[in-house]
Amino acid sequence: MTVKKRLIFSNVLVILLSIIFILLVFFVTFLAFFSVVGVTVRDIEQRDGVANNIQTLSVHRIGRYCREEDPAEKAEIARKLKDQVAYFGFSSRLECDGVTIYADLDADEEQFLSGHSDMFAAGNAIAMENDTAAVVHYDSSVQGVHIRFDAVRLGSPEGSVSGDRLDSGEVSRYVEIYTLMILVCAVAAIFISIVFVSSRTAHAITRPLNLLRKGSQEIKNGNLDYKIYYRGKGDEFEHVCSDFDDMRLRLKRSVQAQMDAEKRRKQLYAGISHDLRTPLTAIKGYVEGLRDGVASTPEMRTKYLQTIYRKACDMDNLVDKLFLFTQLDSGQFPFNFETVPVKKYLTNFLAQRQEDYRARGLEIQYEDRLTGAETVRMDVQEINRVLSNILDNSVKYKTAPIGVSRITARTQGDRLILTLSDNGRGVEDTDLDNIFSDFFRTDKARMDPGSGSGLGLAIARHIIRAHGGRIYARGGGGLTIIIELPRSGDMDRSGDSSEENFDH
């Protein structure tokens, strides 16, 4: 439930609870009040006098009696009139056109009516009462029927004396007290309802806010593992808490990524220091040998100078790779993308490099599963670098005098798949993901920087990712490197027969 709906529901609930409490208080206080003060309904009805009430009641029922045509219904009306009058202690008589419908007056009551015949002659509707008697007289024509009704009560009502009856003023005061009690209880009921509903609503709102406050404090203190769990049945706070927790997870991943980057940076610095220190140490040693006359013959001096030059070239190559790696890692390398027919590109690359690798002890076997129409948007020079780095590793880690590297080119959906498998010593399965890390070596080659910088596959990974592809490794009987590149579309094979050199 949303907060808006919850507030509306709370307001409606306050009104309903107030009404229920007021009705409940009304009935409870009604019963309690009248039982304590001794006021009855009959006392309330006596505020305007019993005789006047009897007169009003009788005139109403007599009118109904005269208008009714059904004899059974007329008899029922007369009976109700008799019973209602008797309820207040009156005896009565009803006559219609001189015919007595019913009469239950005793001799004293008949004598009382006869003794006041002169007073009845003065008017056709009389109602009067005092402490010793009450009388109602009605003599008139209704619907063309001459009606005479007399009701008499001698003495006080049964079960009470005249002095015990409440007068009109006393009853009014009791009614005013009762009304005041109802108002006080109603206000109390409304207050209780508001406090109850408001506390529930406030709790539903403050609970997620407290969770958010606690979560922000934990994050401020560096605890990114503190999880905010709140289920609010679809209200706004549930989405806010969910978004806040998602923000925490993203922040945690960002911090972890920064920590990993800092760790890699430290490893990079350590690798650079090590790989530069080793050739520098060798150069210093040979220079000192030349300076101290250790190389006493022209042949030794030439050998020393060639070694110094080779070490300097190794350092220059390492610096170039470091510069390239830094540009790739920062995303500032200027790629030169172009759409290239893959089949022709691979044919030209192998034609230009195959003899060189054969001379270095690596036989390249190429399996072409392409149609010739496949194209890939690539930087040719950098893809050359990727393939060369992989093949150089195959040369470096071959176990036989002549190593073998099998290259397979095929398509799978909208991807170009290049597989380069060699029969070298391979790597452990636990190191398959690490070989693309900075300065990673699978053996003790760290002691010989000239055999490799450990940046070749890391550079290859950055280049392939910049092309929108992926590169990964598999073990088993050597090492297999798989490169996936997105295809840019197929071309018309008959529309391109030029022998372009893609080895920039």
mmCIF file of C-alpha atoms in Angstrom, residues 219-503:
data_model
loop_
_atom_site.group_PDB
_atom_site.id
_atom_site.type_symbol
_atom_site.label_atom_id
_atom_site.label_comp_id
_atom_site.label_asym_id
_atom_site.label_seq_id
_atom_site.Cartn_x
_atom_site.Cartn_y
_atom_site.Cartn_z
ATOM 1 C CA ILE A 219 28.070 2.916 4.890
ATOM 2 C CA LYS A 220 29.581 6.119 6.284
ATOM 3 C CA ASN A 221 31.563 3.974 8.714
ATOM 4 C CA GLY A 222 32.816 1.817 5.843
ATOM 5 C CA ASN A 223 30.606 -1.229 6.391
ATOM 6 C CA LEU A 224 29.441 -2.005 2.857
ATOM 7 C CA ASP A 225 28.184 -5.468 3.863
ATOM 8 C CA TYR A 226 25.253 -4.076 5.879
ATOM 9 C CA LYS A 227 22.122 -5.179 4.045
ATOM 10 C CA ILE A 228 18.851 -3.267 4.298
ATOM 11 C CA TYR A 229 15.901 -5.648 4.268
ATOM 12 C CA TYR A 230 12.445 -4.090 4.241
ATOM 13 C CA ARG A 231 9.224 -5.464 2.855
ATOM 14 C CA GLY A 232 6.451 -2.880 2.829
ATOM 15 C CA LYS A 233 3.863 -4.592 0.623
ATOM 16 C CA GLY A 234 4.593 -2.418 -2.390
ATOM 17 C CA ASP A 235 4.810 1.025 -0.789
ATOM 18 C CA GLU A 236 7.278 3.726 -1.858
ATOM 19 C CA PHE A 237 9.674 2.939 0.980
ATOM 20 C CA GLU A 238 10.123 -0.622 -0.266
ATOM 21 C CA HIS A 239 11.387 0.718 -3.606
ATOM 22 C CA VAL A 240 13.565 3.320 -1.874
ATOM 23 C CA CYS A 241 15.132 0.722 0.426
ATOM 24 C CA SER A 242 15.661 -1.623 -2.524
ATOM 25 C CA ASP A 243 17.329 1.147 -4.540
ATOM 26 C CA PHE A 244 19.433 2.111 -1.519
ATOM 27 C CA ASP A 245 20.623 -1.466 -1.090
ATOM 28 C CA ASP A 246 21.356 -1.692 -4.817
ATOM 29 C CA MET A 247 23.391 1.510 -4.482
ATOM 30 C CA ARG A 248 25.283 -0.110 -1.596
ATOM 31 C CA LEU A 249 26.104 -3.138 -3.732
ATOM 32 C CA ARG A 250 27.278 -0.960 -6.602
ATOM 33 C CA LEU A 251 29.376 1.110 -4.251
ATOM 34 C CA LYS A 252 30.837 -2.083 -2.795
ATOM 35 C CA ARG A 253 31.692 -3.337 -6.273
ATOM 36 C CA SER A 254 33.199 0.035 -7.149
ATOM 37 C CA VAL A 255 35.336 0.061 -4.009
ATOM 38 C CA GLN A 256 36.362 -3.533 -4.661
ATOM 39 C CA ALA A 257 37.244 -2.634 -8.251
ATOM 40 C CA GLN A 258 39.362 0.269 -6.987
ATOM 41 C CA MET A 259 41.101 -2.032 -4.537
ATOM 42 C CA ASP A 260 41.732 -4.579 -7.288
ATOM 43 C CA ALA A 261 43.017 -1.837 -9.573
ATOM 44 C CA GLU A 262 45.320 -0.603 -6.827
ATOM 45 C CA LYS A 263 46.560 -4.156 -6.282
ATOM 46 C CA ARG A 264 47.194 -4.575 -10.015
ATOM 47 C CA ARG A 265 48.941 -1.218 -10.092
ATOM 48 C CA LYS A 266 51.262 -2.289 -7.299
ATOM 49 C CA GLN A 267 51.926 -5.565 -9.100
ATOM 50 C CA LEU A 268 52.576 -3.589 -12.265
ATOM 51 C CA TYR A 269 55.082 -1.359 -10.513
ATOM 52 C CA ALA A 270 56.765 -4.402 -8.977
ATOM 53 C CA GLY A 271 56.936 -6.123 -12.383
ATOM 54 C CA ILE A 272 58.331 -3.035 -14.086
ATOM 55 C CA SER A 273 60.943 -2.607 -11.388
ATOM 56 C CA HIS A 274 62.000 -6.230 -11.630
ATOM 57 C CA ASP A 275 62.045 -6.430 -15.419
ATOM 58 C CA LEU A 276 64.005 -3.177 -15.746
ATOM 59 C CA ARG A 277 66.407 -3.914 -12.927
ATOM 60 C CA THR A 278 67.592 -7.214 -14.417
ATOM 61 C CA PRO A 279 68.810 -5.871 -17.813
ATOM 62 C CA LEU A 280 70.127 -2.726 -16.157
ATOM 63 C CA THR A 281 72.165 -4.871 -13.778
ATOM 64 C CA ALA A 282 73.521 -6.866 -16.712
ATOM 65 C CA ILE A 283 74.372 -3.710 -18.667
ATOM 66 C CA LYS A 284 76.163 -2.240 -15.651
ATOM 67 C CA GLY A 285 78.121 -5.468 -15.198
ATOM 68 C CA TYR A 286 79.283 -5.612 -18.821
ATOM 69 C CA VAL A 287 80.116 -1.873 -18.828
ATOM 70 C CA GLU A 288 82.192 -2.361 -15.683
ATOM 71 C CA GLY A 289 83.916 -5.299 -17.378
ATOM 72 C CA LEU A 290 84.797 -3.110 -20.330
ATOM 73 C CA ARG A 291 85.933 -0.291 -18.060
ATOM 74 C CA ASP A 292 88.069 -2.557 -15.887
ATOM 75 C CA GLY A 293 89.649 -4.310 -18.866
ATOM 76 C CA VAL A 294 88.057 -7.691 -18.202
ATOM 77 C CA ALA A 295 87.307 -7.936 -21.941
ATOM 78 C CA SER A 296 90.923 -7.901 -22.964
ATOM 79 C CA THR A 297 90.499 -9.138 -26.518
ATOM 80 C CA PRO A 298 88.616 -7.576 -29.429
ATOM 81 C CA GLU A 299 86.348 -10.643 -29.608
ATOM 82 C CA MET A 300 85.341 -10.311 -25.924
ATOM 83 C CA ARG A 301 84.758 -6.604 -26.264
ATOM 84 C CA THR A 302 82.534 -7.224 -29.300
ATOM 85 C CA LYS A 303 80.641 -9.886 -27.350
ATOM 86 C CA TYR A 304 80.178 -7.518 -24.410
ATOM 87 C CA LEU A 305 78.952 -4.737 -26.660
ATOM 88 C CA GLN A 306 76.497 -7.057 -28.431
ATOM 89 C CA THR A 307 75.152 -8.207 -25.078
ATOM 90 C CA ILE A 308 74.780 -4.610 -23.881
ATOM 91 C CA TYR A 309 72.941 -3.745 -27.107
ATOM 92 C CA ARG A 310 70.629 -6.756 -26.790
ATOM 93 C CA LYS A 311 69.769 -5.871 -23.196
ATOM 94 C CA ALA A 312 69.122 -2.282 -24.203
ATOM 95 C CA CYS A 313 66.806 -3.528 -26.969
ATOM 96 C CA ASP A 314 64.984 -5.693 -24.430
ATOM 97 C CA MET A 315 64.509 -2.631 -22.233
ATOM 98 C CA ASP A 316 63.325 -0.592 -25.205
ATOM 99 C CA ASN A 317 60.840 -3.329 -26.131
ATOM 100 C CA LEU A 318 59.598 -3.498 -22.537
ATOM 101 C CA VAL A 319 59.152 0.280 -22.384
ATOM 102 C CA ASP A 320 57.206 0.193 -25.665
ATOM 103 C CA LYS A 321 54.929 -2.535 -24.309
ATOM 104 C CA LEU A 322 54.428 -0.653 -21.066
ATOM 105 C CA PHE A 323 53.504 2.497 -22.963
ATOM 106 C CA LEU A 324 51.073 0.538 -25.150
ATOM 107 C CA PHE A 325 49.587 -1.224 -22.129
ATOM 108 C CA THR A 326 49.121 2.079 -20.290
ATOM 109 C CA GLN A 327 47.306 3.593 -23.259
ATOM 110 C CA LEU A 328 45.067 0.550 -23.654
ATOM 111 C CA ASP A 329 44.318 0.332 -19.941
ATOM 112 C CA SER A 330 43.341 4.016 -19.765
ATOM 113 C CA GLY A 331 41.225 3.819 -22.932
ATOM 114 C CA GLN A 332 43.311 6.468 -24.701
ATOM 115 C CA PHE A 333 44.818 4.301 -27.429
ATOM 116 C CA PRO A 334 43.996 5.657 -30.936
ATOM 117 C CA PHE A 335 42.582 2.671 -32.824
ATOM 118 C CA ASN A 336 42.249 2.806 -36.604
ATOM 119 C CA PHE A 337 39.166 0.703 -37.348
ATOM 120 C CA GLU A 338 38.239 -0.449 -40.846
ATOM 121 C CA THR A 339 36.005 -3.124 -42.319
ATOM 122 C CA VAL A 340 38.176 -6.057 -43.363
ATOM 123 C CA PRO A 341 37.341 -9.315 -45.196
ATOM 124 C CA VAL A 342 38.528 -11.894 -42.683
ATOM 125 C CA LYS A 343 39.435 -14.728 -45.055
ATOM 126 C CA LYS A 344 41.762 -12.518 -47.103
ATOM 127 C CA TYR A 345 43.246 -10.930 -43.993
ATOM 128 C CA LEU A 346 44.199 -14.274 -42.412
ATOM 129 C CA THR A 347 45.585 -15.599 -45.690
ATOM 130 C CA ASN A 348 47.854 -12.573 -46.070
ATOM 131 C CA PHE A 349 48.914 -12.615 -42.391
ATOM 132 C CA LEU A 350 49.981 -16.266 -42.528
ATOM 133 C CA ALA A 351 51.649 -15.866 -45.910
ATOM 134 C CA GLN A 352 53.893 -13.132 -44.489
ATOM 135 C CA ARG A 353 54.584 -14.703 -41.061
ATOM 136 C CA GLN A 354 54.569 -18.448 -41.612
ATOM 137 C CA GLU A 355 58.165 -18.740 -42.828
ATOM 138 C CA ASP A 356 59.458 -16.583 -40.011
ATOM 139 C CA TYR A 357 57.799 -18.756 -37.373
ATOM 140 C CA ARG A 358 58.951 -21.938 -39.114
ATOM 141 C CA ALA A 359 62.500 -20.645 -38.825
ATOM 142 C CA ARG A 360 61.926 -20.133 -35.103
ATOM 143 C CA GLY A 361 60.720 -23.723 -34.667
ATOM 144 C CA LEU A 362 56.933 -23.317 -34.948
ATOM 145 C CA GLU A 363 54.879 -24.977 -37.659
ATOM 146 C CA ILE A 364 51.548 -23.200 -38.310
ATOM 147 C CA GLN A 365 48.627 -25.296 -39.552
ATOM 148 C CA TYR A 366 45.617 -23.309 -40.796
ATOM 149 C CA GLU A 367 42.058 -24.665 -41.121
ATOM 150 C CA ASP A 368 39.791 -22.287 -43.001
ATOM 151 C CA ARG A 369 36.039 -22.740 -42.475
ATOM 152 C CA LEU A 370 35.058 -19.333 -43.864
ATOM 153 C CA THR A 371 33.024 -18.624 -46.973
ATOM 154 C CA GLY A 372 34.995 -15.522 -47.892
ATOM 155 C CA ALA A 373 32.088 -13.142 -47.424
ATOM 156 C CA GLU A 374 32.647 -12.522 -43.694
ATOM 157 C CA THR A 375 33.912 -9.097 -42.633
ATOM 158 C CA VAL A 376 35.010 -7.695 -39.290
ATOM 159 C CA ARG A 377 35.566 -4.111 -38.277
ATOM 160 C CA MET A 378 39.085 -4.103 -36.859
ATOM 161 C CA ASP A 379 42.373 -2.303 -36.428
ATOM 162 C CA VAL A 380 44.539 -4.545 -38.605
ATOM 163 C CA GLN A 381 47.830 -3.587 -36.975
ATOM 164 C CA GLU A 382 46.574 -4.306 -33.461
ATOM 165 C CA ILE A 383 44.960 -7.629 -34.432
ATOM 166 C CA ASN A 384 48.340 -8.509 -35.971
ATOM 167 C CA ARG A 385 49.861 -7.709 -32.590
ATOM 168 C CA VAL A 386 47.378 -9.997 -30.816
ATOM 169 C CA LEU A 387 48.062 -12.956 -33.133
ATOM 170 C CA SER A 388 51.814 -12.358 -32.983
ATOM 171 C CA ASN A 389 51.791 -12.283 -29.166
ATOM 172 C CA ILE A 390 49.937 -15.610 -29.040
ATOM 173 C CA LEU A 391 52.231 -17.250 -31.601
ATOM 174 C CA ASP A 392 55.313 -15.850 -29.819
ATOM 175 C CA ASN A 393 54.143 -17.570 -26.637
ATOM 176 C CA SER A 394 53.753 -20.831 -28.569
ATOM 177 C CA VAL A 395 57.367 -20.479 -29.726
ATOM 178 C CA LYS A 396 58.519 -19.589 -26.237
ATOM 179 C CA TYR A 397 56.835 -22.505 -24.437
ATOM 180 C CA LYS A 398 57.161 -25.326 -26.997
ATOM 181 C CA THR A 399 58.448 -28.616 -25.593
ATOM 182 C CA ALA A 400 59.751 -30.118 -28.833
ATOM 183 C CA PRO A 401 62.313 -28.767 -31.317
ATOM 184 C CA ILE A 402 59.427 -28.119 -33.736
ATOM 185 C CA GLY A 403 56.239 -26.924 -32.132
ATOM 186 C CA VAL A 404 52.829 -26.902 -33.796
ATOM 187 C CA SER A 405 50.173 -24.184 -33.686
ATOM 188 C CA ARG A 406 46.817 -24.996 -35.265
ATOM 189 C CA ILE A 407 44.696 -21.978 -36.277
ATOM 190 C CA THR A 408 41.003 -22.473 -37.061
ATOM 191 C CA ALA A 409 38.732 -19.731 -38.423
ATOM 192 C CA ARG A 410 34.949 -20.188 -38.389
ATOM 193 C CA THR A 411 31.727 -18.303 -37.724
ATOM 194 C CA GLN A 412 29.058 -18.862 -35.129
ATOM 195 C CA GLY A 413 26.000 -16.702 -35.507
ATOM 196 C CA ASP A 414 27.142 -13.092 -35.697
ATOM 197 C CA ARG A 415 30.575 -13.879 -34.239
ATOM 198 C CA LEU A 416 33.907 -14.751 -35.822
ATOM 199 C CA ILE A 417 35.721 -17.474 -33.856
ATOM 200 C CA LEU A 418 39.515 -17.782 -34.111
ATOM 201 C CA THR A 419 41.078 -20.746 -32.273
ATOM 202 C CA LEU A 420 44.860 -20.980 -31.800
ATOM 203 C CA SER A 421 46.000 -24.272 -30.233
ATOM 204 C CA ASP A 422 49.599 -25.342 -29.653
ATOM 205 C CA ASN A 423 51.241 -28.504 -28.352
ATOM 206 C CA GLY A 424 53.419 -26.779 -25.775
ATOM 207 C CA ARG A 425 53.529 -27.460 -22.077
ATOM 208 C CA GLY A 426 50.320 -25.478 -21.465
ATOM 209 C CA VAL A 427 49.248 -24.071 -18.109
ATOM 210 C CA GLU A 428 47.468 -25.330 -15.044
ATOM 211 C CA ASP A 429 43.659 -25.070 -15.083
ATOM 212 C CA THR A 430 43.839 -22.725 -12.088
ATOM 213 C CA ASP A 431 45.967 -20.314 -14.132
ATOM 214 C CA LEU A 432 43.788 -20.174 -17.260
ATOM 215 C CA ASP A 433 42.088 -16.950 -16.149
ATOM 216 C CA ASN A 434 45.326 -15.443 -14.822
ATOM 217 C CA ILE A 435 47.394 -15.662 -18.003
ATOM 218 C CA PHE A 436 45.695 -12.482 -19.264
ATOM 219 C CA SER A 437 46.721 -10.559 -16.139
ATOM 220 C CA ASP A 438 49.542 -8.017 -16.068
ATOM 221 C CA PHE A 439 53.062 -9.500 -15.760
ATOM 222 C CA PHE A 440 51.757 -13.027 -15.248
ATOM 223 C CA ARG A 441 54.145 -15.875 -16.055
ATOM 224 C CA THR A 442 53.435 -19.580 -15.654
ATOM 225 C CA ASP A 443 57.052 -20.515 -14.901
ATOM 226 C CA LYS A 444 60.194 -19.026 -13.454
ATOM 227 C CA ALA A 445 60.700 -16.808 -16.481
ATOM 228 C CA ARG A 446 60.568 -13.898 -14.100
ATOM 229 C CA MET A 447 64.259 -14.587 -13.561
ATOM 230 C CA ASP A 448 64.863 -14.034 -17.293
ATOM 231 C CA PRO A 449 62.976 -10.937 -18.546
ATOM 232 C CA GLY A 450 64.360 -11.449 -21.986
ATOM 233 C CA SER A 451 62.157 -14.503 -22.373
ATOM 234 C CA GLY A 452 58.998 -12.465 -21.894
ATOM 235 C CA SER A 453 57.555 -9.432 -20.174
ATOM 236 C CA GLY A 454 54.296 -11.029 -19.081
ATOM 237 C CA LEU A 455 52.359 -8.260 -20.863
ATOM 238 C CA GLY A 456 51.667 -9.947 -24.208
ATOM 239 C CA LEU A 457 48.335 -11.595 -23.362
ATOM 240 C CA ALA A 458 47.290 -8.675 -21.134
ATOM 241 C CA ILE A 459 47.739 -6.362 -24.142
ATOM 242 C CA ALA A 460 45.863 -8.871 -26.326
ATOM 243 C CA ARG A 461 42.943 -8.854 -23.905
ATOM 244 C CA HIS A 462 42.687 -5.032 -23.979
ATOM 245 C CA ILE A 463 42.824 -4.972 -27.785
ATOM 246 C CA ILE A 464 40.135 -7.652 -28.220
ATOM 247 C CA ARG A 465 37.866 -5.944 -25.689
ATOM 248 C CA ALA A 466 38.270 -2.653 -27.543
ATOM 249 C CA HIS A 467 36.991 -4.493 -30.653
ATOM 250 C CA GLY A 468 33.869 -5.607 -28.755
ATOM 251 C CA GLY A 469 35.064 -9.208 -28.528
ATOM 252 C CA ARG A 470 36.369 -11.586 -25.907
ATOM 253 C CA ILE A 471 39.463 -13.735 -25.498
ATOM 254 C CA TYR A 472 39.859 -16.725 -23.192
ATOM 255 C CA ALA A 473 41.950 -19.865 -22.780
ATOM 256 C CA ARG A 474 41.465 -23.613 -22.476
ATOM 257 C CA GLY A 475 43.905 -26.264 -21.390
ATOM 258 C CA GLY A 476 44.470 -29.884 -22.284
ATOM 259 C CA GLY A 477 47.459 -31.069 -24.348
ATOM 260 C CA GLY A 478 48.951 -27.601 -24.668
ATOM 261 C CA LEU A 479 47.266 -24.223 -24.619
ATOM 262 C CA THR A 480 44.265 -23.092 -26.658
ATOM 263 C CA ILE A 481 43.435 -19.397 -27.056
ATOM 264 C CA ILE A 482 39.954 -18.550 -28.404
ATOM 265 C CA ILE A 483 39.188 -15.123 -29.848
ATOM 266 C CA GLU A 484 35.629 -14.021 -30.578
ATOM 267 C CA LEU A 485 35.002 -10.890 -32.667
ATOM 268 C CA PRO A 486 31.666 -9.422 -33.780
ATOM 269 C CA ARG A 487 31.037 -9.613 -37.526
ATOM 270 C CA SER A 488 30.179 -6.384 -39.307
ATOM 271 C CA GLY A 489 28.199 -8.103 -42.058
ATOM 272 C CA ASP A 490 28.805 -10.116 -45.185
ATOM 273 C CA MET A 491 30.022 -8.628 -48.444
ATOM 274 C CA ASP A 492 29.484 -9.589 -52.067
ATOM 275 C CA ARG A 493 32.332 -11.999 -52.818
ATOM 276 C CA SER A 494 32.387 -11.056 -56.469
ATOM 277 C CA GLY A 495 32.717 -7.398 -55.601
ATOM 278 C CA ASP A 496 36.209 -7.602 -54.044
ATOM 279 C CA SER A 497 39.003 -9.510 -55.706
ATOM 280 C CA SER A 498 41.849 -7.148 -54.976
ATOM 281 C CA GLU A 499 45.004 -8.476 -53.325
ATOM 282 C CA GLU A 500 45.294 -5.916 -50.540
ATOM 283 C CA ASN A 501 48.096 -6.207 -47.987
ATOM 284 C CA PHE A 502 46.404 -6.198 -44.585
ATOM 285 C CA ASP A 503 49.684 -6.475 -42.684
#
